[in-house]
mmCIF file of C-alpha atoms in Angstrom:
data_model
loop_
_atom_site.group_PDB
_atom_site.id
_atom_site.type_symbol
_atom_site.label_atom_id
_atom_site.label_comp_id
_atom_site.label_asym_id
_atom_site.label_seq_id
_atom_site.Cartn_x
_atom_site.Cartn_y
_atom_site.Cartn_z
ATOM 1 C CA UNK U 1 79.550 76.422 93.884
ATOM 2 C CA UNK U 2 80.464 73.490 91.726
ATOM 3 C CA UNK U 3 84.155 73.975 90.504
ATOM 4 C CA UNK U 4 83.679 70.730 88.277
ATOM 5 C CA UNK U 5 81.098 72.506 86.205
ATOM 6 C CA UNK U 6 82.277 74.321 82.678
ATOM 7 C CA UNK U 7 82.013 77.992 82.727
ATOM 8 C CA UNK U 8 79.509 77.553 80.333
ATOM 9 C CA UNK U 9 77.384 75.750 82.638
ATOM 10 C CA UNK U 10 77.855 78.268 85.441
ATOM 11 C CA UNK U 11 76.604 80.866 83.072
ATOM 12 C CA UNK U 12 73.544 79.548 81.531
ATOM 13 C CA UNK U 13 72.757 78.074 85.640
ATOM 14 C CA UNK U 14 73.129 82.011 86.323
ATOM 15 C CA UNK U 15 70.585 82.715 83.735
ATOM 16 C CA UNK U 16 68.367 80.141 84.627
ATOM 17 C CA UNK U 17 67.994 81.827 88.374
ATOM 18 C CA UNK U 18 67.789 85.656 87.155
ATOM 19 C CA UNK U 19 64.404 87.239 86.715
ATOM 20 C CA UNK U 20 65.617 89.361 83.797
ATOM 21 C CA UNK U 21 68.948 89.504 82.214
ATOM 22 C CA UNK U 22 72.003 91.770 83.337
ATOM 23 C CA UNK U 23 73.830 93.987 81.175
ATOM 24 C CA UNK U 24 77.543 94.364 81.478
ATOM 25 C CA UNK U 25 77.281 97.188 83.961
ATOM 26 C CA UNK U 26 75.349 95.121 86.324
ATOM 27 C CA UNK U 27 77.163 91.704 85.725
ATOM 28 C CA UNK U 28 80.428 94.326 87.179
ATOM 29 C CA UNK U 29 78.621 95.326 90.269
ATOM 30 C CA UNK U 30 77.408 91.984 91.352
ATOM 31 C CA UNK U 31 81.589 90.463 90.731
ATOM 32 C CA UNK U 32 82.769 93.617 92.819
ATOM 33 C CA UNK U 33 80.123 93.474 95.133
ATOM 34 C CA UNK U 34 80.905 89.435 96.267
ATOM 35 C CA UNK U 35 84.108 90.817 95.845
ATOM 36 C CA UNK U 36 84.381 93.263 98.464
ATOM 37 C CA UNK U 37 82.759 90.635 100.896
ATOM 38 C CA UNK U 38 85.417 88.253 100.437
ATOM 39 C CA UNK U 39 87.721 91.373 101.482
ATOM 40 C CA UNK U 40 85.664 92.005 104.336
ATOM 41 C CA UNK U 41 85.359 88.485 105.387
ATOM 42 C CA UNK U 42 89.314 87.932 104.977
ATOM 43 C CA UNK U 43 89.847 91.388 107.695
ATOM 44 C CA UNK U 44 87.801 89.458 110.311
ATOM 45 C CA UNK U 45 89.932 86.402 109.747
ATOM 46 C CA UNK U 46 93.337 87.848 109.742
ATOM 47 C CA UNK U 47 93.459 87.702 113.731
ATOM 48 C CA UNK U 48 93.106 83.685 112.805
ATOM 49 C CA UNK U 49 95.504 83.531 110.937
ATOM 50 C CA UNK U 50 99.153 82.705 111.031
ATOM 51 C CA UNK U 51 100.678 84.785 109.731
ATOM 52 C CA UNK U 52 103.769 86.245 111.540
ATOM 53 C CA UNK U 53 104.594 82.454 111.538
ATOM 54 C CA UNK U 54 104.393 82.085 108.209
ATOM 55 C CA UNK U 55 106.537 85.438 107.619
ATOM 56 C CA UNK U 56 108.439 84.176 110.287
ATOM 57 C CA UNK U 57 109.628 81.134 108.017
ATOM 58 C CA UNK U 58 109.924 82.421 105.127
ATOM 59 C CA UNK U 59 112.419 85.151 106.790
ATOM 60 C CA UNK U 60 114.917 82.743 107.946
ATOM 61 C CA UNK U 61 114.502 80.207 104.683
ATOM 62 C CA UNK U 62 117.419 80.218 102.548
ATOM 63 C CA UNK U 63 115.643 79.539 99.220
ATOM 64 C CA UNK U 64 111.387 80.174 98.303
ATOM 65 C CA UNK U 65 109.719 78.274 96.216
ATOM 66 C CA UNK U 66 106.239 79.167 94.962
ATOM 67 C CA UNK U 67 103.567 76.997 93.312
ATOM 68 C CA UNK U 68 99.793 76.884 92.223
ATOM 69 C CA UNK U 69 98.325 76.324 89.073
ATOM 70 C CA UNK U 70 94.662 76.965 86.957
ATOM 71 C CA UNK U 71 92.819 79.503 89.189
ATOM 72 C CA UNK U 72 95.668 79.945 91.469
ATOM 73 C CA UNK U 73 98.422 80.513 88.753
ATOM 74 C CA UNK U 74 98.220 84.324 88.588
ATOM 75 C CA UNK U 75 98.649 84.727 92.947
ATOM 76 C CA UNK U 76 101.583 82.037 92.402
ATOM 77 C CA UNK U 77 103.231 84.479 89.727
ATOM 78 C CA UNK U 78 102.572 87.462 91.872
ATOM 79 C CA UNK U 79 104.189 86.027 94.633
ATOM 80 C CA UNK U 80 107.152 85.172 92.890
ATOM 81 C CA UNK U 81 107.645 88.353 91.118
ATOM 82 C CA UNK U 82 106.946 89.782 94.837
ATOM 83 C CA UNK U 83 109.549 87.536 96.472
ATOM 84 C CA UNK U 84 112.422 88.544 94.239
ATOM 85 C CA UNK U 85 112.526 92.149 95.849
ATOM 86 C CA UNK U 86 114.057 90.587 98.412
ATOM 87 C CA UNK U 87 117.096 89.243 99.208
ATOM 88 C CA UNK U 88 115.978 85.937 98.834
ATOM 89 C CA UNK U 89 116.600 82.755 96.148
ATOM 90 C CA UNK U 90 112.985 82.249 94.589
ATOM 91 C CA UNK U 91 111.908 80.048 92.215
ATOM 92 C CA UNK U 92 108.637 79.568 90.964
ATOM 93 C CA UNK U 93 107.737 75.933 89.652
ATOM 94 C CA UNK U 94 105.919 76.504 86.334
ATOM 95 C CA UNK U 95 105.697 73.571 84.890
ATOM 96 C CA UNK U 96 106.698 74.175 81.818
ATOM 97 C CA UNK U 97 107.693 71.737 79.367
ATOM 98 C CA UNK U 98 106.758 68.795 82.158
ATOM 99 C CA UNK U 99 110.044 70.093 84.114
ATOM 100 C CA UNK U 100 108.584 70.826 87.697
ATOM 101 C CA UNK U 101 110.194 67.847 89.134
ATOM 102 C CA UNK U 102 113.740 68.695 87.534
ATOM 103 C CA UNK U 103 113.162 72.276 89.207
ATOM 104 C CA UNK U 104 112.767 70.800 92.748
ATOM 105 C CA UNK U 105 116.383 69.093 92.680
ATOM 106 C CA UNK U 106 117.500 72.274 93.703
ATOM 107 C CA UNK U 107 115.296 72.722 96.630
ATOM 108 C CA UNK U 108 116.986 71.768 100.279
ATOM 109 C CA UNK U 109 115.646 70.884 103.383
ATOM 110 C CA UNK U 110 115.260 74.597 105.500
ATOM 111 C CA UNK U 111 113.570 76.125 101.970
ATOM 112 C CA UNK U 112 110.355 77.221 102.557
ATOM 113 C CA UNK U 113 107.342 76.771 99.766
ATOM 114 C CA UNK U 114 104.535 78.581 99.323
ATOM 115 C CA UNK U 115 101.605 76.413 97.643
ATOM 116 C CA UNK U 116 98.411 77.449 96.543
ATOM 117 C CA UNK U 117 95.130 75.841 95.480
ATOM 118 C CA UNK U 118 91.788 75.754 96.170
ATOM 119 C CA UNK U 119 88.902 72.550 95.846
ATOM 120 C CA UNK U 120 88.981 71.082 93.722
ATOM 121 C CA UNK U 121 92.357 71.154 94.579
ATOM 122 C CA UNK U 122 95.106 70.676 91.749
ATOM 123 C CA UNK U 123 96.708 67.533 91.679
ATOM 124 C CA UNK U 124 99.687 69.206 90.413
ATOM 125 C CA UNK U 125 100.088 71.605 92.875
ATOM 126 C CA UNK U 126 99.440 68.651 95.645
ATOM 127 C CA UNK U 127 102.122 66.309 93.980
ATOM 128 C CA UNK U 128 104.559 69.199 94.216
ATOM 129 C CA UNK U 129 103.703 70.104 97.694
ATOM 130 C CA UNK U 130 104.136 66.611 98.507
ATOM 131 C CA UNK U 131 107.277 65.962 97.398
ATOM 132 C CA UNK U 132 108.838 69.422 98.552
ATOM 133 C CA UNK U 133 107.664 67.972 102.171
ATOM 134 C CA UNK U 134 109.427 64.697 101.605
ATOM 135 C CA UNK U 135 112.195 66.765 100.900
ATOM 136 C CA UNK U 136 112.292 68.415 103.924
ATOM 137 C CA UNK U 137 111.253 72.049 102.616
ATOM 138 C CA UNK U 138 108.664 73.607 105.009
ATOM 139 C CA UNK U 139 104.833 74.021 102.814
ATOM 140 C CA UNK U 140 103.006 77.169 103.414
ATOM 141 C CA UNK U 141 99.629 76.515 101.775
ATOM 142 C CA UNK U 142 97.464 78.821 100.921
ATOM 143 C CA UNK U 143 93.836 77.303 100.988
ATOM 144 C CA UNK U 144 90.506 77.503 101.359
ATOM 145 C CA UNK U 145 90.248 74.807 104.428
ATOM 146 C CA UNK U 146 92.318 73.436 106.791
ATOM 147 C CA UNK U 147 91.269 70.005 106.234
ATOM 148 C CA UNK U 148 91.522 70.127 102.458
ATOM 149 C CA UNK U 149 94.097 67.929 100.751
ATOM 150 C CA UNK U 150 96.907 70.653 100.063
ATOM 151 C CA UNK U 151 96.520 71.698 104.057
ATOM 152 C CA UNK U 152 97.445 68.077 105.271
ATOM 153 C CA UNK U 153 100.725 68.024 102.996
ATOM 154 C CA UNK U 154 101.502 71.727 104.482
ATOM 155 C CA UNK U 155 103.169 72.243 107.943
ATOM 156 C CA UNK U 156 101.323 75.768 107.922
ATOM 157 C CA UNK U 157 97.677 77.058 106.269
ATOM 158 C CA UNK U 158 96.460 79.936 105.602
ATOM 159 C CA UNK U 159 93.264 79.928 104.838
ATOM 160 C CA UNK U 160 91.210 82.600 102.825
ATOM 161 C CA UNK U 161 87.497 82.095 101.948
ATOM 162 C CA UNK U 162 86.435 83.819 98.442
ATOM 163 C CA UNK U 163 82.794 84.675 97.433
ATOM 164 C CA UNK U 164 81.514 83.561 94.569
ATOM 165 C CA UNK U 165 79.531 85.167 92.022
ATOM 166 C CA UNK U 166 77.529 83.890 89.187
ATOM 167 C CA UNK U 167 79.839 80.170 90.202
ATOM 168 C CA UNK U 168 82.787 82.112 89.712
ATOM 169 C CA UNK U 169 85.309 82.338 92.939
ATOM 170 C CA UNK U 170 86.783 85.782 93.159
ATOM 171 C CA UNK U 171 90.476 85.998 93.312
ATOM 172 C CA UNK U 172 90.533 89.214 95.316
ATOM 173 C CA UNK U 173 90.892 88.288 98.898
ATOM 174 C CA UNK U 174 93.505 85.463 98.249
ATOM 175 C CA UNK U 175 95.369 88.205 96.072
ATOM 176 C CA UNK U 176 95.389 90.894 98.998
ATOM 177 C CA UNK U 177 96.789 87.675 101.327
ATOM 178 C CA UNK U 178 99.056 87.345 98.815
ATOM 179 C CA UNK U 179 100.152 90.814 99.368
ATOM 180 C CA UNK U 180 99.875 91.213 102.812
ATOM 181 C CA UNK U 181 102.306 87.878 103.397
ATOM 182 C CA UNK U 182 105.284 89.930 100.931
ATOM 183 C CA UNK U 183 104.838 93.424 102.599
ATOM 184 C CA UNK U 184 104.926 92.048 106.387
ATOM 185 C CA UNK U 185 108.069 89.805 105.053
ATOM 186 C CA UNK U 186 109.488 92.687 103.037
ATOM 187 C CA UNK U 187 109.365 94.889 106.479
ATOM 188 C CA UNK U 188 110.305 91.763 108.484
ATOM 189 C CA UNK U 189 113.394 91.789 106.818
ATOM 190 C CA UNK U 190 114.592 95.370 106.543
ATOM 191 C CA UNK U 191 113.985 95.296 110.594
ATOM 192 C CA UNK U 192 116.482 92.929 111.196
ATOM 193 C CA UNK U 193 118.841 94.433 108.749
ATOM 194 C CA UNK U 194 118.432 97.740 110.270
ATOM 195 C CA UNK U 195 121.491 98.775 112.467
ATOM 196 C CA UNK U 196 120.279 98.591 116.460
ATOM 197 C CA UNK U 197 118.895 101.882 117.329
ATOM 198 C CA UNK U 198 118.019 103.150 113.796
ATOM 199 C CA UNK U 199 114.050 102.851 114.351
ATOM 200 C CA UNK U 200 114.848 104.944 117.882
ATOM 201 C CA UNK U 201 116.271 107.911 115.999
#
């Protein structure tokens, strides 16, 4: 994979290794095909990862924050929309209208933010990660290596591996993370609001 290269590019590089050309049909099976790898290949990670830690912070943070942009916009979204049924402060840093830095002076050291990005990683989403650090707010990355730039400004990686198909990265196993980090917080935190003895009964 070359993420530098235009989708264009990747496409007519696709064609130039096919023997004969796909229809739509097939062009679908080989995307859900790398896609259920990267699933499978995330399962045999999970024991790897750190995750109760990570749930673990973001349960006792007083504010989230969530950010990732390009490929990683739509998991940063989903997180934040997945965040806010809980009881906790989130904000998601957009960027919109060049604002992103005016949105951290609310952040506080003891928040906890959740980065994402992938190589080639966004400078964005690094700067922000950066300076939420400097802050004092604990970075969660979620990345595709824990030597890649956005790991070394994070205190904690996860780190999800997506297939690619055709030069296109799937989004499916870093989504399901995505998931998997809100429902174990989400159950997290009704445990310790449940009244001692409740899960006995």
């Amino acid at each position: 994979l070359a993420p530098s290269l235009s989708y264009q590019k990747r496409i007519r590089d696709a064609l130039a290794r096919s023997d004969h050309p796909l229809d739509s049909a097939g062009i679908a099976q080989e995307f859900v095909v790398g896609a259920v790898a990267g699933l499978e290949e995330l399962r045999r990670q999970l024991p790897n990862l750190a995750i109760d830690r990570a749930v673990d912070l973001l349960a006792h943070a007083p504010s989230l924050w969530v950010v990732g942009t390009r490929r990683a916009y739509p998991v940063a979204t989903y997180l934040a929309y997945a965040f806010q049924h809980t009881n906790k402060p989130v904000h998601l840093v957009d960027f919109t209208g060049g604002m992103h830095r005016g949105q951290l002076r609310g952040a506080r050291r003891g928040d906890v933010m959740v980065a994402i990005s992938f190589a080639p990683y966004g400078e964005e989403t690094l700067a922000i990660a950066r300076h939420a650090a400097e802050a004092g707010v604990v970075v969660i990355a979620i990345t595709d290596s824990r030597m890649g730039e956005l790991a070394r400004a994070a205190q904690l990686s996860l780190v999800v591996q997506e297939s690619s198909v055709f030069g296109f990265r799937a989004l499916s196993g870093t989504m399901a993370l995505a998931q998997c980090l809100f429902i174990a917080l989400a159950y997290r935190l009704e445990l310790e609001y449940q009244p001692s003895g409740t899960l006995s009964r």
